Amino acid sequence: MKLLILNGPNLNLLGKREPGIYGTETLESINAGLISYASARKIELRFFQSNHEGALIDALHESQEWANGVVFNPGGYTHTSVAIRDAISAIRVPVVEVHLSNVYARETFRHHSMISAVCKGKISGFGARSYLLGIQSFED
Ligand code: DQA
């Protein structure tokens, strides 16, 4: 199985960014943990992070060439991006929406996701573990 771990804007700042909400672990450290989980299970992971909407859309399109699934934290674009929603609808690869924080325990503008309805499912509120749960959602 091959999965894309896709991260949107500001997630490159994990570890330094609002640690009370997002924790102190960096994205590199989270990804390293995912690699050790996946490599023991013959799951191939590829990683991509961008602060740019179009680059995330390109990564979703390109995932069709190789991936069985996408674990996607779109960051703030979750709540705003029709274009990212359309990209998820356009591809045949299933996408699981993940968030470190529990978006429902936060500001009301975070309660609405543009993408949830076109995703396979959604995981929110488990910190770095949300990504692991996202990977596990693709396992048998
Ligand atoms: C986030 C939640 C979003 O509301 C926020 O804009 C982020 C991170 C999360 O992982 O909890 O950038 O997606």
Coordinates of C-alpha atoms and ligand atoms in Angstrom, one line a residue:
M1 CA 0.0 0.0 0.0
K2 CA 1.2 3.5 -0.8
L3 CA -0.1 6.6 1.0
L4 CA 0.5 10.3 0.6
I5 CA 0.8 12.2 3.8
L6 CA -0.2 15.7 2.7
N7 CA 0.0 18.8 4.9
G8 CA -1.2 22.3 4.2
P9 CA -0.3 25.8 5.3
N10 CA 1.6 26.6 8.5
L11 CA 2.1 22.9 9.4
N12 CA 5.8 23.3 8.6
L13 CA 5.8 25.4 11.8
L14 CA 4.7 22.6 14.0
G15 CA 6.6 22.5 17.3
K16 CA 6.9 26.2 17.4
R17 CA 3.4 27.2 16.4
E18 CA 0.8 27.5 19.2
P19 CA 2.2 24.5 21.1
G20 CA -0.7 24.7 23.6
I21 CA -3.0 23.7 20.7
Y22 CA -0.7 21.7 18.3
G23 CA 1.9 20.3 20.7
T24 CA 5.7 20.6 20.6
E25 CA 6.5 17.9 18.1
T26 CA 7.8 19.0 14.7
L27 CA 6.4 17.8 11.4
E28 CA 9.7 16.0 10.8
S29 CA 9.4 14.2 14.1
I30 CA 5.7 13.2 13.4
N31 CA 6.7 12.0 10.0
A32 CA 9.5 9.9 11.4
G33 CA 7.1 8.2 13.8
L34 CA 4.8 7.5 10.8
I35 CA 7.7 6.0 8.8
S36 CA 8.6 3.6 11.7
Y37 CA 4.9 2.5 11.9
A38 CA 4.5 2.1 8.2
S39 CA 7.8 0.4 7.3
A40 CA 7.1 -2.4 9.8
R41 CA 3.8 -3.0 7.8
K42 CA 5.0 -2.7 4.3
I43 CA 3.2 0.6 3.8
E44 CA 5.1 3.1 1.6
L45 CA 4.6 6.7 2.7
R46 CA 5.5 9.8 0.7
F47 CA 5.3 13.2 2.3
F48 CA 4.5 16.6 1.0
Q49 CA 3.8 19.9 2.7
S50 CA 3.0 23.3 1.1
N51 CA 1.8 26.6 2.1
H52 CA 0.3 27.1 -1.3
E53 CA -3.2 26.0 -2.4
G54 CA -2.2 25.2 -6.0
A55 CA 0.7 23.0 -4.9
L56 CA -1.6 21.0 -2.7
I57 CA -4.0 20.6 -5.6
D58 CA -1.1 19.4 -7.8
A59 CA -0.1 16.9 -5.2
L60 CA -3.7 15.5 -5.0
H61 CA -3.8 15.2 -8.8
E62 CA -0.4 13.5 -9.0
S63 CA -1.3 11.1 -6.2
Q64 CA -3.5 9.4 -8.8
E65 CA -0.4 8.2 -10.5
W66 CA 0.8 6.1 -7.6
A67 CA -1.2 6.3 -4.3
N68 CA -3.8 4.1 -2.8
G69 CA -4.9 6.9 -0.4
V70 CA -4.1 10.3 1.0
V71 CA -4.0 11.4 4.6
F72 CA -4.6 15.1 4.4
N73 CA -4.4 17.9 6.9
P74 CA -5.3 21.0 4.8
G75 CA -4.7 23.4 7.7
G76 CA -6.7 26.6 7.3
Y77 CA -7.7 25.7 3.7
T78 CA -10.0 23.1 5.3
H79 CA -12.5 25.9 6.1
T80 CA -12.2 28.0 2.9
S81 CA -11.1 26.1 -0.2
V82 CA -13.6 25.1 -2.8
A83 CA -10.7 24.4 -5.2
I84 CA -9.2 21.8 -2.8
R85 CA -12.6 20.2 -2.3
D86 CA -13.1 20.1 -6.1
A87 CA -9.6 18.4 -6.5
I88 CA -10.6 15.7 -3.9
S89 CA -13.9 15.2 -5.8
A90 CA -12.0 15.0 -9.1
I91 CA -9.6 12.2 -8.2
R92 CA -10.4 8.6 -7.7
V93 CA -7.9 8.2 -4.7
P94 CA -9.7 8.2 -1.4
V95 CA -8.7 11.0 1.0
V96 CA -9.0 11.0 4.8
E97 CA -9.2 14.4 6.5
V98 CA -7.1 14.8 9.6
H99 CA -6.5 17.5 12.2
L100 CA -4.3 17.6 15.2
S101 CA -6.7 19.7 17.2
N102 CA -10.4 19.1 17.9
V103 CA -11.8 21.6 15.5
Y104 CA -15.2 21.4 17.1
A105 CA -13.8 22.6 20.5
R106 CA -12.4 25.7 18.9
E107 CA -13.8 28.8 17.1
T108 CA -17.0 28.3 15.2
F109 CA -15.3 29.1 11.8
R110 CA -13.4 25.9 12.3
H111 CA -16.5 23.8 12.7
H112 CA -17.2 23.9 9.0
S113 CA -15.0 21.9 6.6
M114 CA -15.2 22.4 2.8
I115 CA -13.8 19.0 2.3
S116 CA -15.4 16.6 4.8
A117 CA -18.3 15.7 2.5
V118 CA -16.0 14.5 -0.2
C119 CA -13.6 12.6 2.0
K120 CA -13.7 9.0 3.1
G121 CA -13.7 10.1 6.7
K122 CA -12.4 12.6 9.2
I123 CA -10.1 12.4 12.3
S124 CA -9.8 15.4 14.6
G125 CA -8.4 16.0 18.0
F126 CA -5.7 13.3 18.6
G127 CA -2.6 15.4 18.1
A128 CA 0.1 13.7 16.1
R129 CA -1.8 10.4 16.6
S130 CA -4.5 11.8 14.2
Y131 CA -2.1 11.0 11.3
L132 CA -1.5 7.5 12.6
L133 CA -5.2 6.9 12.8
G134 CA -5.5 8.2 9.3
I135 CA -3.0 5.6 8.1
Q136 CA -4.7 2.9 10.0
S137 CA -8.0 3.8 8.4
F138 CA -6.5 2.5 5.1
E139 CA -5.3 -0.8 6.6
D140 CA -7.3 -4.0 6.4
Ligands
DQA1 C1 -5.7 22.2 11.8 C2 -7.0 22.9 12.3 C3 -7.2 24.1 11.4 O1 -8.4 24.8 11.8 C4 -6.1 25.1 11.4 O2 -6.3 26.2 10.5 C5 -4.8 24.4 11.1 C6 -4.5 23.1 11.7 C7 -5.3 21.1 12.8 O3 -4.5 20.2 12.4 O4 -5.8 21.0 13.9 O5 -3.9 25.0 10.5 O6 -5.9 21.6 10.5

